[in-house]
């Protein structure tokens, strides 16, 4: 298993501002991912956080809007830039140790944009 | 690209009744299918995967390649089964490790 800590757990932000979400894992992992869980909608993969290189974004997500850092094998950040109310969502960090499909998730960061 | 569909957003049953949460996928290769569950105020966690062919908490799921389905079943639902359930697919290849999820189904088991 993996113990994943996310900060902040929740926040209320003003339109146009940016927020950085941190994800800390209790041990080194190869793969880290960021998901978005919108109310009444699916879990959507935003990007794969790659250690030492640029993140790999899924269709519909761009680096300017969701810059991601991964300085080492236990830590990653996701920034939601120039926020709008449509960005209100739960953002989830997840990791995989084996690549075999078992993901461990953080508790999520609930973001509300006014 | 792979896609997962869970046609029911909400599903309600009474305790002791059978329950089936539907999941259909589209993918041309040989996918790996998973069910994840999120109980109230808990984090999302793996429930079961098709390759292990196991029963977890009384739940089973069989991969039907002909119907491209991976429905989750339990013969006798319990109140503690009330949760959000997501079906996910791992397409492998360059997507190895990533999961694509369906829209999720909220299961409510009434006493």
Tab-separated table of C-alpha atoms in Angstrom:
chain	number	residue	atom	x	y	z
A	1	UNK	CA	0.000	0.000	0.000
A	2	UNK	CA	0.949	3.667	0.057
A	3	UNK	CA	0.070	6.475	2.409
A	4	UNK	CA	-0.686	9.662	0.521
A	5	UNK	CA	-1.128	13.063	2.096
A	6	UNK	CA	-2.657	15.962	0.240
A	7	UNK	CA	-2.708	19.606	1.235
A	8	UNK	CA	-4.885	21.574	1.441
A	9	UNK	CA	-7.842	19.304	2.093
A	10	UNK	CA	-10.153	22.098	1.039
A	11	UNK	CA	-10.023	25.724	0.044
A	12	UNK	CA	-12.231	28.511	-1.159
A	13	UNK	CA	-10.634	30.750	-3.742
A	14	UNK	CA	-11.455	33.822	-5.720
A	15	UNK	CA	-11.814	33.832	-9.451
A	16	UNK	CA	-8.581	34.615	-11.260
A	17	UNK	CA	-6.260	33.378	-8.537
A	18	UNK	CA	-4.123	30.240	-8.492
A	19	UNK	CA	-3.834	27.435	-5.973
A	20	UNK	CA	-1.136	24.821	-5.542
A	21	UNK	CA	-2.015	21.389	-4.193
A	22	UNK	CA	0.684	19.248	-2.650
A	23	UNK	CA	0.910	15.466	-2.654
A	24	UNK	CA	3.326	13.625	-0.381
A	25	UNK	CA	3.814	9.853	-0.459
A	26	UNK	CA	5.309	7.888	2.403
A	27	UNK	CA	7.743	6.042	0.118
A	28	UNK	CA	9.139	6.227	-3.390
A	29	UNK	CA	6.748	5.430	-6.205
A	30	UNK	CA	7.285	5.231	-9.914
A	31	UNK	CA	3.995	6.587	-11.143
A	32	UNK	CA	2.014	9.531	-9.838
A	33	UNK	CA	-1.185	10.844	-11.346
A	34	UNK	CA	-3.541	13.740	-10.844
A	35	UNK	CA	-7.287	13.237	-11.248
A	36	UNK	CA	-10.255	15.559	-11.091
A	37	UNK	CA	-13.560	14.498	-9.581
A	38	UNK	CA	-16.309	16.868	-10.570
A	39	UNK	CA	-19.732	16.765	-8.918
A	40	UNK	CA	-21.897	14.188	-10.629
A	41	UNK	CA	-19.199	13.389	-13.152
A	42	UNK	CA	-16.470	10.890	-13.656
A	43	UNK	CA	-12.989	10.758	-12.301
A	44	UNK	CA	-10.937	12.337	-15.056
A	45	UNK	CA	-7.209	11.941	-15.422
A	46	UNK	CA	-5.490	15.304	-15.748
A	47	UNK	CA	-1.887	14.214	-16.171
A	48	UNK	CA	0.912	11.878	-15.239
A	49	UNK	CA	3.520	13.541	-13.066
A	50	UNK	CA	6.949	12.512	-14.321
A	51	UNK	CA	9.948	12.782	-12.061
A	52	UNK	CA	12.594	15.031	-13.537
A	53	UNK	CA	10.669	15.890	-16.701
A	54	UNK	CA	7.533	17.604	-17.878
A	55	UNK	CA	4.204	16.059	-16.977
A	56	UNK	CA	2.217	14.160	-19.589
A	57	UNK	CA	-1.194	15.762	-20.028
A	58	UNK	CA	-4.394	14.120	-21.161
A	59	UNK	CA	-6.573	15.511	-23.869
A	60	UNK	CA	-8.313	18.666	-22.746
A	61	UNK	CA	-5.720	19.602	-20.138
A	62	UNK	CA	-2.770	21.921	-20.719
A	63	UNK	CA	0.324	22.853	-18.807
A	64	UNK	CA	-0.487	26.554	-18.650
A	65	UNK	CA	-3.697	25.823	-16.786
A	66	UNK	CA	-2.470	22.907	-14.649
A	67	UNK	CA	1.288	23.134	-14.175
A	68	UNK	CA	2.670	20.104	-12.371
A	69	UNK	CA	5.954	19.561	-10.634
A	70	UNK	CA	7.571	16.355	-9.457
A	71	UNK	CA	10.989	17.039	-8.012
A	72	UNK	CA	11.459	13.544	-6.572
A	73	UNK	CA	9.805	10.144	-6.274
A	74	UNK	CA	7.715	11.013	-3.221
A	75	UNK	CA	6.336	14.474	-3.918
A	76	UNK	CA	4.306	16.315	-6.531
A	77	UNK	CA	2.340	19.528	-6.843
A	78	UNK	CA	-0.567	20.507	-9.047
A	79	UNK	CA	-1.374	24.153	-9.590
A	80	UNK	CA	-4.768	25.259	-10.796
A	81	UNK	CA	-4.112	28.582	-12.511
A	82	UNK	CA	-6.367	31.542	-13.203
A	83	UNK	CA	-9.273	29.773	-11.581
A	84	UNK	CA	-12.886	30.078	-12.593
A	85	UNK	CA	-16.000	28.580	-10.973
A	86	UNK	CA	-15.790	25.719	-13.502
A	87	UNK	CA	-12.603	24.604	-11.759
A	88	UNK	CA	-14.544	23.869	-8.580
A	89	UNK	CA	-13.875	20.218	-8.038
A	90	UNK	CA	-12.064	17.622	-5.977
A	91	UNK	CA	-8.493	17.073	-7.108
A	92	UNK	CA	-6.986	13.701	-6.326
A	93	UNK	CA	-3.408	12.562	-6.241
A	94	UNK	CA	-2.862	8.879	-6.924
A	95	UNK	CA	0.123	6.596	-7.190
A	96	UNK	CA	0.903	3.198	-8.595
A	97	UNK	CA	3.703	0.986	-7.424
A	98	UNK	CA	3.498	-1.664	-10.062
A	99	UNK	CA	1.733	-0.153	-13.049
A	100	UNK	CA	-0.658	-3.060	-12.808
A	101	UNK	CA	-3.692	-0.891	-12.321
A	102	UNK	CA	-3.907	-0.749	-8.557
A	103	UNK	CA	-3.942	2.907	-7.667
A	104	UNK	CA	-3.720	4.413	-4.205
A	105	UNK	CA	-5.478	7.691	-3.747
A	106	UNK	CA	-5.080	10.657	-1.491
A	107	UNK	CA	-8.058	12.030	0.372
A	108	UNK	CA	-8.477	14.728	-2.204
A	109	UNK	CA	-8.420	18.518	-2.197
A	110	UNK	CA	-11.846	20.091	-2.476
A	111	UNK	CA	-11.603	23.387	-4.305
A	112	UNK	CA	-14.406	25.929	-4.479
A	113	UNK	CA	-13.982	28.935	-6.739
A	114	UNK	CA	-16.221	31.920	-6.168
B	1	UNK	CA	-9.030	5.449	-27.042
B	2	UNK	CA	-10.535	3.489	-24.211
B	3	UNK	CA	-13.851	4.446	-22.679
B	4	UNK	CA	-15.917	3.233	-19.737
B	5	UNK	CA	-19.656	3.695	-19.332
B	6	UNK	CA	-21.623	3.206	-16.147
B	7	UNK	CA	-25.225	3.794	-17.207
B	8	UNK	CA	-26.681	4.215	-13.724
B	9	UNK	CA	-25.730	7.260	-11.666
B	10	UNK	CA	-27.941	6.119	-8.802
B	11	UNK	CA	-28.937	2.638	-7.718
B	12	UNK	CA	-31.122	1.814	-4.737
B	13	UNK	CA	-31.862	-1.620	-3.322
B	14	UNK	CA	-33.076	-3.048	-0.058
B	15	UNK	CA	-30.897	-4.999	2.307
B	16	UNK	CA	-30.703	-8.637	1.314
B	17	UNK	CA	-31.631	-7.993	-2.301
B	18	UNK	CA	-29.272	-8.777	-5.177
B	19	UNK	CA	-27.420	-5.873	-6.675
B	20	UNK	CA	-25.721	-5.405	-10.033
B	21	UNK	CA	-23.739	-2.327	-11.009
B	22	UNK	CA	-23.270	-2.147	-14.740
B	23	UNK	CA	-20.060	-1.299	-16.532
B	24	UNK	CA	-19.409	-1.356	-20.252
B	25	UNK	CA	-16.155	-0.512	-21.938
B	26	UNK	CA	-14.849	0.179	-25.389
B	27	UNK	CA	-11.312	-0.800	-26.241
B	28	UNK	CA	-9.914	-2.733	-29.133
B	29	UNK	CA	-7.166	-4.511	-27.243
B	30	UNK	CA	-7.068	-6.678	-24.130
B	31	UNK	CA	-7.874	-4.404	-21.236
B	32	UNK	CA	-7.574	-4.836	-17.529
B	33	UNK	CA	-10.744	-3.931	-15.678
B	34	UNK	CA	-11.139	-2.769	-12.101
B	35	UNK	CA	-13.779	-1.729	-9.636
B	36	UNK	CA	-12.984	1.001	-7.138
B	37	UNK	CA	-15.160	2.032	-4.202
B	38	UNK	CA	-15.433	5.168	-2.109
B	39	UNK	CA	-17.288	4.897	1.178
B	40	UNK	CA	-18.581	7.978	2.941
B	41	UNK	CA	-15.715	10.117	4.233
B	42	UNK	CA	-13.099	7.640	3.049
B	43	UNK	CA	-10.683	7.713	0.176
B	44	UNK	CA	-11.132	5.875	-3.078
B	45	UNK	CA	-9.807	2.327	-2.914
B	46	UNK	CA	-9.536	-0.763	-5.045
B	47	UNK	CA	-12.368	-3.251	-4.630
B	48	UNK	CA	-11.423	-5.897	-7.148
B	49	UNK	CA	-9.751	-6.528	-10.495
B	50	UNK	CA	-10.759	-8.950	-13.194
B	51	UNK	CA	-7.431	-10.740	-13.499
B	52	UNK	CA	-7.550	-11.942	-9.913
B	53	UNK	CA	-11.044	-13.418	-10.332
B	54	UNK	CA	-11.653	-13.052	-6.623
B	55	UNK	CA	-14.628	-12.189	-4.461
B	56	UNK	CA	-14.200	-9.201	-2.191
B	57	UNK	CA	-16.819	-8.365	0.456
B	58	UNK	CA	-19.159	-10.714	-1.391
B	59	UNK	CA	-18.767	-8.832	-4.685
B	60	UNK	CA	-17.756	-10.504	-7.918
B	61	UNK	CA	-17.273	-9.213	-11.436
B	62	UNK	CA	-16.792	-11.189	-14.606
B	63	UNK	CA	-15.204	-9.791	-17.710
B	64	UNK	CA	-17.404	-10.515	-20.730
B	65	UNK	CA	-15.389	-9.680	-23.801
B	66	UNK	CA	-18.272	-10.466	-26.149
B	67	UNK	CA	-20.494	-7.914	-24.486
B	68	UNK	CA	-17.543	-5.697	-23.445
B	69	UNK	CA	-18.925	-5.618	-19.943
B	70	UNK	CA	-17.579	-5.939	-16.422
B	71	UNK	CA	-20.653	-5.797	-14.205
B	72	UNK	CA	-20.266	-5.872	-10.424
B	73	UNK	CA	-22.598	-8.217	-8.589
B	74	UNK	CA	-23.504	-9.189	-5.067
B	75	UNK	CA	-26.249	-11.673	-4.245
B	76	UNK	CA	-27.293	-10.109	-0.936
B	77	UNK	CA	-26.645	-6.403	-0.466
B	78	UNK	CA	-25.754	-5.015	2.949
B	79	UNK	CA	-26.224	-1.499	4.288
B	80	UNK	CA	-22.460	-1.066	4.553
B	81	UNK	CA	-22.219	-1.550	0.784
B	82	UNK	CA	-23.672	1.925	0.313
B	83	UNK	CA	-20.957	3.863	-1.479
B	84	UNK	CA	-19.797	5.341	-4.774
B	85	UNK	CA	-18.498	2.730	-7.198
B	86	UNK	CA	-16.242	3.428	-10.168
B	87	UNK	CA	-15.390	1.037	-12.961
B	88	UNK	CA	-11.944	1.590	-14.460
B	89	UNK	CA	-9.902	0.328	-17.375
B	90	UNK	CA	-6.165	0.056	-17.806
B	91	UNK	CA	-5.401	0.068	-21.479
B	92	UNK	CA	-1.755	-0.851	-21.156
B	93	UNK	CA	0.936	0.037	-23.640
B	94	UNK	CA	1.890	3.693	-23.358
B	95	UNK	CA	-1.094	4.090	-21.029
B	96	UNK	CA	0.270	1.506	-18.634
B	97	UNK	CA	-0.497	2.371	-15.038
B	98	UNK	CA	-3.187	4.903	-15.898
B	99	UNK	CA	-6.829	4.187	-15.341
B	100	UNK	CA	-9.773	5.595	-17.240
B	101	UNK	CA	-12.910	5.611	-15.112
B	102	UNK	CA	-16.609	5.622	-15.768
B	103	UNK	CA	-19.023	8.173	-14.383
B	104	UNK	CA	-19.555	6.295	-11.163
B	105	UNK	CA	-22.647	4.771	-9.575
B	106	UNK	CA	-23.928	5.736	-6.146
B	107	UNK	CA	-25.316	2.625	-4.483
B	108	UNK	CA	-27.737	3.038	-1.605
B	109	UNK	CA	-28.802	-0.018	0.360
B	110	UNK	CA	-31.893	0.619	2.434
B	111	UNK	CA	-32.588	-1.263	5.680
